[in-house]
């Protein structure tokens, strides 16, 4: 039964009805769901989300069309029954039945004979990929429109054409899927992926399926090894409006969100790109930045809004300020095909992604979350510089040369005022190098770990007292 939560509605899976044991592979889910017409509020979006809810225990939040979410409003449900372009003698040139991208998402209905000039103003092509159909959406700035290859557009030589676009706008509910993996603490790390790109894969289904698989791993880990420290929350939603709808209906959760990671475009063949948050000195930024290279040596970092813009904007925005980074495989700056060649086109299909890349990205995310769990304040039990030889502390430089060289620099930052990520950031070294040293110090009872700052510096007398 739906239950009331704020103004939105929430529907939880009944665990008795769902075994969550389907355990479909990431590529299996992509093959099942990619061709659905997953427009932001649509029947196929719902189908995809409910299918994903068979894989993990998911709560589905619903927000009604027309509902105000901060400065935004939830759009109507949109359905396209038919969209065609024909010559006046009935030769069909474009048909949305052949590919969902042939019609602009949220196109207004239109039927009539139009001049070639008028048609060209409404017929979209891909600027970089002439042989593909572009993905064009007009969710708010509405108009009618069709999409085609450049060849179809170039062949339009007649004076007039017949256009039929039968679409409907009706009240519906925008849906957000939420998977919660409870931790010892309410403090939460948020993973976000959007599901609203019809008949495309790398952008955006790859982020969704990696998120689902990461959630599955975290749930299994919780069962086998006990709860994580942090609570993890995976949100699967329509881009932008989904994040705004969820956040505006769950404001009480925002103070507990200490970090987050947005996931998309992770199936193509580029190194991992980690985009920082609006607050580059946050613990989330320092931790994830310092761990990337040990998870993908080719991986690169980019500042906020320099790699790709997505839902992380809503989390980083004023009044929210959750430091959310984003992980993708966007091509490095300077690449003419950035973010990737098939972006927002009909060529973004299952053939351009591989299960190996998805698995590699999943391992990168899990590695980042392992570091996040370990990122604590390092509190010294010792005073003065440690008598290393007396403690038998020796790091094999053949195994970990960086750790060996940095041992003393790391130890001097173990003062209860710096986390592992702080130390890695200050010394411009990897999280892993610092972690190996402080874990060794902990094994010798020279340091302990604290979730909150625990300064050990003595209070100094003020001059004259
Ligand atoms: Zn996109």
GROMACS .gro file of C-alpha atoms and ligand atoms in nm:
model
  466
    1UNK     CA    1   0.000   0.000   0.000
    2UNK     CA    2   0.129   0.347  -0.073
    3UNK     CA    3   0.205   0.540   0.240
    4UNK     CA    4   0.209   0.912   0.291
    5UNK     CA    5   0.546   1.076   0.330
    6UNK     CA    6   0.554   1.451   0.318
    7UNK     CA    7   0.359   1.551   0.011
    8UNK     CA    8   0.514   1.273  -0.197
    9UNK     CA    9   0.398   0.915  -0.181
   10UNK     CA   10   0.620   0.625  -0.090
   11UNK     CA   11   0.576   0.265  -0.192
   12UNK     CA   12   0.798   0.004  -0.037
   13UNK     CA   13   0.863  -0.338  -0.176
   14UNK     CA   14   0.703  -0.609   0.027
   15UNK     CA   15   0.995  -0.839   0.109
   16UNK     CA   16   0.756  -1.134   0.122
   17UNK     CA   17   0.663  -1.080  -0.240
   18UNK     CA   18   1.013  -1.020  -0.366
   19UNK     CA   19   1.304  -1.249  -0.311
   20UNK     CA   20   1.557  -0.995  -0.445
   21UNK     CA   21   1.744  -1.302  -0.559
   22UNK     CA   22   1.722  -1.247  -0.931
   23UNK     CA   23   2.084  -1.141  -0.925
   24UNK     CA   24   2.078  -1.044  -1.292
   25UNK     CA   25   2.418  -0.940  -1.427
   26UNK     CA   26   2.485  -0.578  -1.514
   27UNK     CA   27   2.487  -0.655  -1.888
   28UNK     CA   28   2.175  -0.868  -1.842
   29UNK     CA   29   1.992  -0.569  -1.697
   30UNK     CA   30   2.118  -0.342  -1.973
   31UNK     CA   31   1.999  -0.583  -2.242
   32UNK     CA   32   1.657  -0.602  -2.077
   33UNK     CA   33   1.602  -0.232  -2.011
   34UNK     CA   34   1.799  -0.026  -2.258
   35UNK     CA   35   1.542   0.006  -2.537
   36UNK     CA   36   1.259   0.117  -2.308
   37UNK     CA   37   1.132   0.472  -2.369
   38UNK     CA   38   1.243   0.592  -2.027
   39UNK     CA   39   1.136   0.956  -2.056
   40UNK     CA   40   1.140   1.143  -1.722
   41UNK     CA   41   0.777   1.071  -1.625
   42UNK     CA   42   0.658   0.782  -1.838
   43UNK     CA   43   0.527   0.426  -1.824
   44UNK     CA   44   0.856   0.286  -1.948
   45UNK     CA   45   1.054   0.473  -1.682
   46UNK     CA   46   0.829   0.306  -1.425
   47UNK     CA   47   0.871  -0.035  -1.590
   48UNK     CA   48   1.249  -0.003  -1.573
   49UNK     CA   49   1.245   0.112  -1.210
   50UNK     CA   50   1.008  -0.165  -1.098
   51UNK     CA   51   1.226  -0.420  -1.278
   52UNK     CA   52   1.532  -0.290  -1.091
   53UNK     CA   53   1.337  -0.317  -0.766
   54UNK     CA   54   1.334  -0.694  -0.821
   55UNK     CA   55   1.711  -0.694  -0.785
   56UNK     CA   56   1.755  -0.508  -0.455
   57UNK     CA   57   1.521  -0.401  -0.174
   58UNK     CA   58   1.400  -0.065  -0.302
   59UNK     CA   59   1.160   0.199  -0.180
   60UNK     CA   60   0.988   0.384  -0.462
   61UNK     CA   61   0.891   0.744  -0.389
   62UNK     CA   62   0.628   0.911  -0.604
   63UNK     CA   63   0.579   1.280  -0.666
   64UNK     CA   64   0.265   1.391  -0.848
   65UNK     CA   65   0.266   1.595  -1.169
   66UNK     CA   66   0.227   1.962  -1.087
   67UNK     CA   67   0.372   1.928  -0.738
   68UNK     CA   68   0.610   2.206  -0.639
   69UNK     CA   69   0.962   2.097  -0.545
   70UNK     CA   70   1.152   2.404  -0.423
   71UNK     CA   71   1.160   2.627  -0.736
   72UNK     CA   72   1.068   2.339  -0.971
   73UNK     CA   73   0.748   2.166  -1.068
   74UNK     CA   74   0.700   1.795  -1.148
   75UNK     CA   75   0.607   1.757  -1.518
   76UNK     CA   76   0.319   1.557  -1.659
   77UNK     CA   77   0.350   1.199  -1.775
   78UNK     CA   78   0.436   1.201  -2.144
   79UNK     CA   79   0.346   0.931  -2.394
   80UNK     CA   80   0.413   0.915  -2.766
   81UNK     CA   81   0.162   0.704  -2.957
   82UNK     CA   82   0.288   0.785  -3.304
   83UNK     CA   83   0.539   1.013  -3.474
   84UNK     CA   84   0.600   1.009  -3.848
   85UNK     CA   85   0.727   1.224  -4.131
   86UNK     CA   86   0.604   1.149  -4.483
   87UNK     CA   87   0.613   1.294  -4.829
   88UNK     CA   88   0.274   1.413  -4.951
   89UNK     CA   89   0.245   1.099  -5.167
   90UNK     CA   90   0.281   0.883  -4.855
   91UNK     CA   91   0.647   0.781  -4.861
   92UNK     CA   92   0.751   0.744  -4.495
   93UNK     CA   93   1.086   0.907  -4.408
   94UNK     CA   94   1.087   0.902  -4.027
   95UNK     CA   95   0.892   0.677  -3.791
   96UNK     CA   96   0.927   0.665  -3.411
   97UNK     CA   97   0.819   0.302  -3.431
   98UNK     CA   98   1.162   0.234  -3.585
   99UNK     CA   99   1.354   0.403  -3.300
  100UNK     CA  100   1.226   0.594  -2.995
  101UNK     CA  101   1.474   0.878  -3.052
  102UNK     CA  102   1.298   0.979  -3.376
  103UNK     CA  103   1.068   1.199  -3.168
  104UNK     CA  104   1.181   1.480  -2.934
  105UNK     CA  105   1.120   1.375  -2.574
  106UNK     CA  106   0.820   1.573  -2.447
  107UNK     CA  107   0.733   1.689  -2.800
  108UNK     CA  108   0.400   1.864  -2.830
  109UNK     CA  109   0.147   1.690  -3.053
  110UNK     CA  110   0.131   1.818  -3.408
  111UNK     CA  111  -0.046   1.711  -3.723
  112UNK     CA  112  -0.036   1.883  -4.058
  113UNK     CA  113   0.137   1.967  -4.381
  114UNK     CA  114   0.439   2.194  -4.333
  115UNK     CA  115   0.674   2.367  -4.570
  116UNK     CA  116   1.027   2.235  -4.602
  117UNK     CA  117   1.158   2.546  -4.424
  118UNK     CA  118   0.927   2.500  -4.129
  119UNK     CA  119   1.006   2.130  -4.111
  120UNK     CA  120   1.380   2.194  -4.100
  121UNK     CA  121   1.328   2.415  -3.794
  122UNK     CA  122   1.174   2.115  -3.616
  123UNK     CA  123   1.390   1.832  -3.752
  124UNK     CA  124   1.700   1.771  -3.540
  125UNK     CA  125   2.023   1.598  -3.638
  126UNK     CA  126   2.335   1.510  -3.438
  127UNK     CA  127   2.602   1.777  -3.474
  128UNK     CA  128   2.894   1.534  -3.453
  129UNK     CA  129   2.746   1.206  -3.569
  130UNK     CA  130   2.556   1.250  -3.894
  131UNK     CA  131   2.468   0.881  -3.937
  132UNK     CA  132   2.297   0.861  -3.597
  133UNK     CA  133   1.965   0.988  -3.458
  134UNK     CA  134   2.022   1.251  -3.188
  135UNK     CA  135   1.864   1.252  -2.840
  136UNK     CA  136   1.674   1.581  -2.808
  137UNK     CA  137   1.447   1.672  -2.516
  138UNK     CA  138   1.222   1.967  -2.449
  139UNK     CA  139   1.086   1.900  -2.102
  140UNK     CA  140   1.006   2.260  -2.018
  141UNK     CA  141   1.072   2.473  -2.328
  142UNK     CA  142   0.810   2.287  -2.529
  143UNK     CA  143   0.772   2.255  -2.902
  144UNK     CA  144   0.708   1.979  -3.149
  145UNK     CA  145   1.004   1.803  -3.301
  146UNK     CA  146   1.142   1.502  -3.483
  147UNK     CA  147   1.496   1.366  -3.505
  148UNK     CA  148   1.669   1.197  -3.797
  149UNK     CA  149   2.004   1.120  -3.955
  150UNK     CA  150   2.179   1.387  -4.158
  151UNK     CA  151   2.118   1.182  -4.475
  152UNK     CA  152   1.741   1.196  -4.425
  153UNK     CA  153   1.755   1.568  -4.365
  154UNK     CA  154   1.978   1.629  -4.667
  155UNK     CA  155   1.737   1.438  -4.893
  156UNK     CA  156   1.446   1.672  -4.816
  157UNK     CA  157   1.402   1.850  -5.147
  158UNK     CA  158   1.025   1.875  -5.180
  159UNK     CA  159   0.824   2.185  -5.099
  160UNK     CA  160   0.596   2.030  -4.835
  161UNK     CA  161   0.578   1.731  -4.603
  162UNK     CA  162   0.321   1.568  -4.379
  163UNK     CA  163   0.396   1.547  -4.004
  164UNK     CA  164   0.199   1.337  -3.755
  165UNK     CA  165   0.300   1.353  -3.389
  166UNK     CA  166   0.046   1.203  -3.150
  167UNK     CA  167   0.164   1.260  -2.795
  168UNK     CA  168  -0.024   1.301  -2.470
  169UNK     CA  169   0.043   1.490  -2.149
  170UNK     CA  170  -0.149   1.365  -1.846
  171UNK     CA  171  -0.117   1.362  -1.467
  172UNK     CA  172   0.127   1.098  -1.347
  173UNK     CA  173   0.391   1.051  -1.081
  174UNK     CA  174   0.763   1.103  -1.105
  175UNK     CA  175   0.936   0.809  -0.938
  176UNK     CA  176   1.260   0.786  -0.742
  177UNK     CA  177   1.400   0.449  -0.636
  178UNK     CA  178   1.588   0.445  -0.306
  179UNK     CA  179   1.802   0.158  -0.178
  180UNK     CA  180   1.925   0.200   0.179
  181UNK     CA  181   2.205  -0.006   0.329
  182UNK     CA  182   2.185   0.086   0.698
  183UNK     CA  183   2.513   0.145   0.882
  184UNK     CA  184   2.603   0.186   1.248
  185UNK     CA  185   2.567   0.560   1.198
  186UNK     CA  186   2.288   0.763   1.038
  187UNK     CA  187   2.560   0.963   0.867
  188UNK     CA  188   2.512   0.883   0.505
  189UNK     CA  189   2.699   0.854   0.177
  190UNK     CA  190   2.476   0.893  -0.130
  191UNK     CA  191   2.516   0.722  -0.466
  192UNK     CA  192   2.308   0.865  -0.750
  193UNK     CA  193   2.238   0.756  -1.108
  194UNK     CA  194   1.972   0.869  -1.354
  195UNK     CA  195   1.752   0.636  -1.557
  196UNK     CA  196   1.574   0.876  -1.791
  197UNK     CA  197   1.758   0.843  -2.124
  198UNK     CA  198   1.533   0.651  -2.365
  199UNK     CA  199   1.694   0.376  -2.572
  200UNK     CA  200   2.049   0.463  -2.467
  201UNK     CA  201   2.304   0.273  -2.260
  202UNK     CA  202   2.630   0.438  -2.160
  203UNK     CA  203   2.444   0.756  -2.070
  204UNK     CA  204   2.263   0.655  -1.854
  205UNK     CA  205   2.198   0.286  -1.779
  206UNK     CA  206   2.561   0.199  -1.703
  207UNK     CA  207   2.564   0.419  -1.392
  208UNK     CA  208   2.237   0.262  -1.279
  209UNK     CA  209   2.350  -0.100  -1.310
  210UNK     CA  210   2.686  -0.031  -1.146
  211UNK     CA  211   2.497   0.141  -0.861
  212UNK     CA  212   2.267  -0.162  -0.825
  213UNK     CA  213   2.562  -0.402  -0.817
  214UNK     CA  214   2.749  -0.187  -0.564
  215UNK     CA  215   2.435  -0.184  -0.345
  216UNK     CA  216   2.413  -0.564  -0.374
  217UNK     CA  217   2.778  -0.596  -0.264
  218UNK     CA  218   2.724  -0.361   0.030
  219UNK     CA  219   2.415  -0.556   0.139
  220UNK     CA  220   2.606  -0.886   0.118
  221UNK     CA  221   2.899  -0.735   0.307
  222UNK     CA  222   2.664  -0.611   0.577
  223UNK     CA  223   2.521  -0.960   0.618
  224UNK     CA  224   2.852  -1.144   0.621
  225UNK     CA  225   3.079  -0.900   0.806
  226UNK     CA  226   2.842  -0.679   1.002
  227UNK     CA  227   2.719  -0.331   0.932
  228UNK     CA  228   2.934  -0.069   0.770
  229UNK     CA  229   2.992   0.247   0.974
  230UNK     CA  230   2.812   0.476   0.728
  231UNK     CA  231   2.464   0.433   0.595
  232UNK     CA  232   2.464   0.410   0.213
  233UNK     CA  233   2.178   0.534   0.004
  234UNK     CA  234   2.146   0.465  -0.370
  235UNK     CA  235   1.902   0.687  -0.559
  236UNK     CA  236   1.782   0.603  -0.911
  237UNK     CA  237   1.586   0.887  -1.062
  238UNK     CA  238   1.506   1.105  -1.362
  239UNK     CA  239   1.782   1.362  -1.410
  240UNK     CA  240   1.766   1.694  -1.221
  241UNK     CA  241   1.393   1.701  -1.137
  242UNK     CA  242   1.426   1.360  -0.967
  243UNK     CA  243   1.705   1.487  -0.741
  244UNK     CA  244   1.518   1.809  -0.664
  245UNK     CA  245   1.196   1.618  -0.590
  246UNK     CA  246   1.372   1.373  -0.357
  247UNK     CA  247   1.581   1.634  -0.174
  248UNK     CA  248   1.294   1.878  -0.129
  249UNK     CA  249   1.082   1.600   0.027
  250UNK     CA  250   1.362   1.468   0.248
  251UNK     CA  251   1.522   1.784   0.381
  252UNK     CA  252   1.571   1.624   0.722
  253UNK     CA  253   1.818   1.377   0.566
  254UNK     CA  254   2.040   1.645   0.412
  255UNK     CA  255   2.244   1.736   0.725
  256UNK     CA  256   2.339   1.367   0.761
  257UNK     CA  257   2.463   1.338   0.402
  258UNK     CA  258   2.839   1.378   0.444
  259UNK     CA  259   2.935   1.286   0.091
  260UNK     CA  260   2.819   1.140  -0.235
  261UNK     CA  261   2.911   1.009  -0.576
  262UNK     CA  262   2.718   1.041  -0.901
  263UNK     CA  263   2.766   0.758  -1.153
  264UNK     CA  264   2.724   0.753  -1.531
  265UNK     CA  265   2.903   0.689  -1.863
  266UNK     CA  266   3.110   0.408  -1.719
  267UNK     CA  267   3.089   0.149  -1.998
  268UNK     CA  268   3.301   0.311  -2.269
  269UNK     CA  269   3.674   0.266  -2.312
  270UNK     CA  270   3.827   0.567  -2.133
  271UNK     CA  271   4.003   0.595  -1.799
  272UNK     CA  272   3.796   0.689  -1.497
  273UNK     CA  273   3.732   1.060  -1.453
  274UNK     CA  274   3.658   1.178  -1.099
  275UNK     CA  275   3.501   1.522  -1.081
  276UNK     CA  276   3.534   1.702  -0.747
  277UNK     CA  277   3.249   1.861  -0.555
  278UNK     CA  278   3.168   2.228  -0.501
  279UNK     CA  279   3.372   2.201  -0.178
  280UNK     CA  280   3.712   2.068  -0.287
  281UNK     CA  281   3.843   2.051   0.071
  282UNK     CA  282   3.560   1.829   0.194
  283UNK     CA  283   3.649   1.492   0.342
  284UNK     CA  284   3.464   1.326   0.052
  285UNK     CA  285   3.679   1.511  -0.203
  286UNK     CA  286   4.005   1.447  -0.018
  287UNK     CA  287   3.927   1.082   0.038
  288UNK     CA  288   3.802   0.989  -0.310
  289UNK     CA  289   4.064   1.201  -0.488
  290UNK     CA  290   4.348   1.041  -0.296
  291UNK     CA  291   4.230   0.687  -0.362
  292UNK     CA  292   4.155   0.710  -0.737
  293UNK     CA  293   4.505   0.644  -0.869
  294UNK     CA  294   4.550   0.325  -0.672
  295UNK     CA  295   4.220   0.198  -0.817
  296UNK     CA  296   4.279   0.312  -1.177
  297UNK     CA  297   4.636   0.429  -1.248
  298UNK     CA  298   4.511   0.597  -1.570
  299UNK     CA  299   4.228   0.775  -1.386
  300UNK     CA  300   4.224   1.154  -1.381
  301UNK     CA  301   4.073   1.428  -1.165
  302UNK     CA  302   3.871   1.731  -1.266
  303UNK     CA  303   3.733   2.020  -1.069
  304UNK     CA  304   3.362   2.072  -1.012
  305UNK     CA  305   3.170   2.127  -1.338
  306UNK     CA  306   3.475   2.060  -1.556
  307UNK     CA  307   3.403   1.697  -1.650
  308UNK     CA  308   3.029   1.646  -1.692
  309UNK     CA  309   2.723   1.810  -1.538
  310UNK     CA  310   2.452   1.596  -1.385
  311UNK     CA  311   2.254   1.542  -1.065
  312UNK     CA  312   2.555   1.619  -0.847
  313UNK     CA  313   2.470   1.987  -0.918
  314UNK     CA  314   2.148   1.957  -0.714
  315UNK     CA  315   2.332   1.802  -0.419
  316UNK     CA  316   2.613   2.062  -0.425
  317UNK     CA  317   2.371   2.354  -0.470
  318UNK     CA  318   2.296   2.633  -0.216
  319UNK     CA  319   2.075   2.518   0.068
  320UNK     CA  320   2.185   2.157   0.017
  321UNK     CA  321   2.567   2.157  -0.003
  322UNK     CA  322   2.625   1.783   0.003
  323UNK     CA  323   2.978   1.737  -0.133
  324UNK     CA  324   2.897   1.505  -0.422
  325UNK     CA  325   3.165   1.401  -0.668
  326UNK     CA  326   3.100   1.228  -0.997
  327UNK     CA  327   3.260   0.923  -1.154
  328UNK     CA  328   3.247   0.860  -1.528
  329UNK     CA  329   3.470   0.757  -1.814
  330UNK     CA  330   3.442   1.091  -1.992
  331UNK     CA  331   3.728   1.135  -2.239
  332UNK     CA  332   4.008   1.365  -2.118
  333UNK     CA  333   3.998   1.738  -2.199
  334UNK     CA  334   4.099   1.815  -2.555
  335UNK     CA  335   3.941   1.505  -2.704
  336UNK     CA  336   3.721   1.607  -3.001
  337UNK     CA  337   3.471   1.331  -2.916
  338UNK     CA  338   3.434   1.428  -2.549
  339UNK     CA  339   3.245   1.302  -2.352
  340UNK     CA  340   3.245   0.994  -2.582
  341UNK     CA  341   3.173   0.952  -2.953
  342UNK     CA  342   2.821   0.806  -2.929
  343UNK     CA  343   2.697   1.057  -2.666
  344UNK     CA  344   2.323   1.142  -2.686
  345UNK     CA  345   2.269   0.943  -3.003
  346UNK     CA  346   2.113   0.621  -3.130
  347UNK     CA  347   2.465   0.476  -3.148
  348UNK     CA  348   2.474   0.465  -2.767
  349UNK     CA  349   2.366   0.100  -2.761
  350UNK     CA  350   2.478  -0.216  -2.577
  351UNK     CA  351   2.750  -0.273  -2.837
  352UNK     CA  352   2.963   0.015  -2.704
  353UNK     CA  353   2.988  -0.107  -2.343
  354UNK     CA  354   3.145  -0.421  -2.197
  355UNK     CA  355   3.083  -0.613  -1.878
  356UNK     CA  356   3.458  -0.596  -1.802
  357UNK     CA  357   3.450  -0.214  -1.792
  358UNK     CA  358   3.137  -0.214  -1.579
  359UNK     CA  359   3.298  -0.462  -1.340
  360UNK     CA  360   3.616  -0.249  -1.326
  361UNK     CA  361   3.409   0.060  -1.241
  362UNK     CA  362   3.221  -0.132  -0.974
  363UNK     CA  363   3.556  -0.224  -0.815
  364UNK     CA  364   3.666   0.142  -0.829
  365UNK     CA  365   3.347   0.249  -0.648
  366UNK     CA  366   3.383  -0.025  -0.386
  367UNK     CA  367   3.748   0.072  -0.335
  368UNK     CA  368   3.643   0.433  -0.283
  369UNK     CA  369   3.381   0.329  -0.029
  370UNK     CA  370   3.634   0.109   0.155
  371UNK     CA  371   3.858   0.414   0.187
  372UNK     CA  372   3.559   0.625   0.297
  373UNK     CA  373   3.488   0.374   0.576
  374UNK     CA  374   3.855   0.385   0.683
  375UNK     CA  375   3.884   0.762   0.667
  376UNK     CA  376   3.910   0.851   1.035
  377UNK     CA  377   4.105   1.095   1.248
  378UNK     CA  378   4.441   0.948   1.346
  379UNK     CA  379   4.504   1.011   1.716
  380UNK     CA  380   4.854   0.976   1.860
  381UNK     CA  381   4.911   0.774   2.176
  382UNK     CA  382   5.276   0.881   2.159
  383UNK     CA  383   5.446   1.210   2.239
  384UNK     CA  384   5.754   1.334   2.060
  385UNK     CA  385   5.889   1.156   1.760
  386UNK     CA  386   5.845   0.780   1.773
  387UNK     CA  387   6.152   0.569   1.851
  388UNK     CA  388   6.097   0.367   1.534
  389UNK     CA  389   6.370   0.109   1.570
  390UNK     CA  390   6.254   0.043   1.926
  391UNK     CA  391   5.911  -0.046   1.790
  392UNK     CA  392   6.047  -0.248   1.501
  393UNK     CA  393   5.866  -0.025   1.257
  394UNK     CA  394   6.013  -0.081   0.923
  395UNK     CA  395   5.830  -0.053   0.593
  396UNK     CA  396   5.982  -0.257   0.317
  397UNK     CA  397   6.077  -0.001   0.053
  398UNK     CA  398   6.068  -0.274  -0.211
  399UNK     CA  399   5.700  -0.330  -0.138
  400UNK     CA  400   5.594   0.022  -0.050
  401UNK     CA  401   5.871   0.274  -0.128
  402UNK     CA  402   5.641   0.572  -0.094
  403UNK     CA  403   5.530   0.457   0.251
  404UNK     CA  404   5.891   0.410   0.356
  405UNK     CA  405   5.990   0.760   0.248
  406UNK     CA  406   5.683   0.922   0.394
  407UNK     CA  407   5.681   0.742   0.729
  408UNK     CA  408   5.804   1.038   0.933
  409UNK     CA  409   5.598   1.296   0.746
  410UNK     CA  410   5.288   1.090   0.805
  411UNK     CA  411   5.364   1.035   1.173
  412UNK     CA  412   5.402   1.406   1.238
  413UNK     CA  413   5.045   1.459   1.118
  414UNK     CA  414   4.903   1.196   1.356
  415UNK     CA  415   4.772   1.447   1.609
  416UNK     CA  416   4.396   1.382   1.628
  417UNK     CA  417   4.332   1.681   1.399
  418UNK     CA  418   4.388   1.513   1.063
  419UNK     CA  419   4.208   1.226   0.893
  420UNK     CA  420   4.382   0.973   0.672
  421UNK     CA  421   4.252   1.167   0.371
  422UNK     CA  422   4.376   1.498   0.516
  423UNK     CA  423   4.725   1.355   0.552
  424UNK     CA  424   4.718   1.207   0.200
  425UNK     CA  425   4.599   1.541   0.063
  426UNK     CA  426   4.860   1.750   0.249
  427UNK     CA  427   5.144   1.519   0.152
  428UNK     CA  428   5.005   1.470  -0.200
  429UNK     CA  429   5.029   1.097  -0.169
  430UNK     CA  430   4.778   0.816  -0.200
  431UNK     CA  431   4.521   0.724   0.061
  432UNK     CA  432   4.656   0.370   0.049
  433UNK     CA  433   5.013   0.478   0.135
  434UNK     CA  434   4.895   0.671   0.438
  435UNK     CA  435   4.658   0.393   0.539
  436UNK     CA  436   4.936   0.132   0.536
  437UNK     CA  437   5.150   0.345   0.766
  438UNK     CA  438   4.875   0.439   1.014
  439UNK     CA  439   4.745   0.080   1.022
  440UNK     CA  440   5.097  -0.030   1.116
  441UNK     CA  441   5.113   0.238   1.387
  442UNK     CA  442   4.776   0.121   1.517
  443UNK     CA  443   4.899  -0.238   1.537
  444UNK     CA  444   5.179  -0.110   1.765
  445UNK     CA  445   4.928   0.082   1.981
  446UNK     CA  446   5.093   0.406   1.876
  447UNK     CA  447   4.771   0.556   1.732
  448UNK     CA  448   4.398   0.498   1.746
  449UNK     CA  449   4.122   0.604   1.511
  450UNK     CA  450   3.840   0.843   1.589
  451UNK     CA  451   3.533   0.941   1.386
  452UNK     CA  452   3.554   1.294   1.529
  453UNK     CA  453   3.852   1.527   1.583
  454UNK     CA  454   4.044   1.448   1.901
  455UNK     CA  455   4.325   1.706   1.929
  456UNK     CA  456   4.613   1.598   2.151
  457UNK     CA  457   4.810   1.923   2.153
  458UNK     CA  458   4.846   2.061   2.508
  459UNK     CA  459   4.663   2.384   2.582
  460UNK     CA  460   4.927   2.654   2.590
  461UNK     CA  461   4.935   2.914   2.865
  462UNK     CA  462   4.865   3.256   2.729
  463UNK     CA  463   5.149   3.508   2.762
  464UNK     CA  464   5.135   3.706   3.088
  465UNK     CA  465   4.930   3.450   3.279
  466LIG    ZN1  466   2.265   1.271  -2.090
   0.00000   0.00000   0.00000
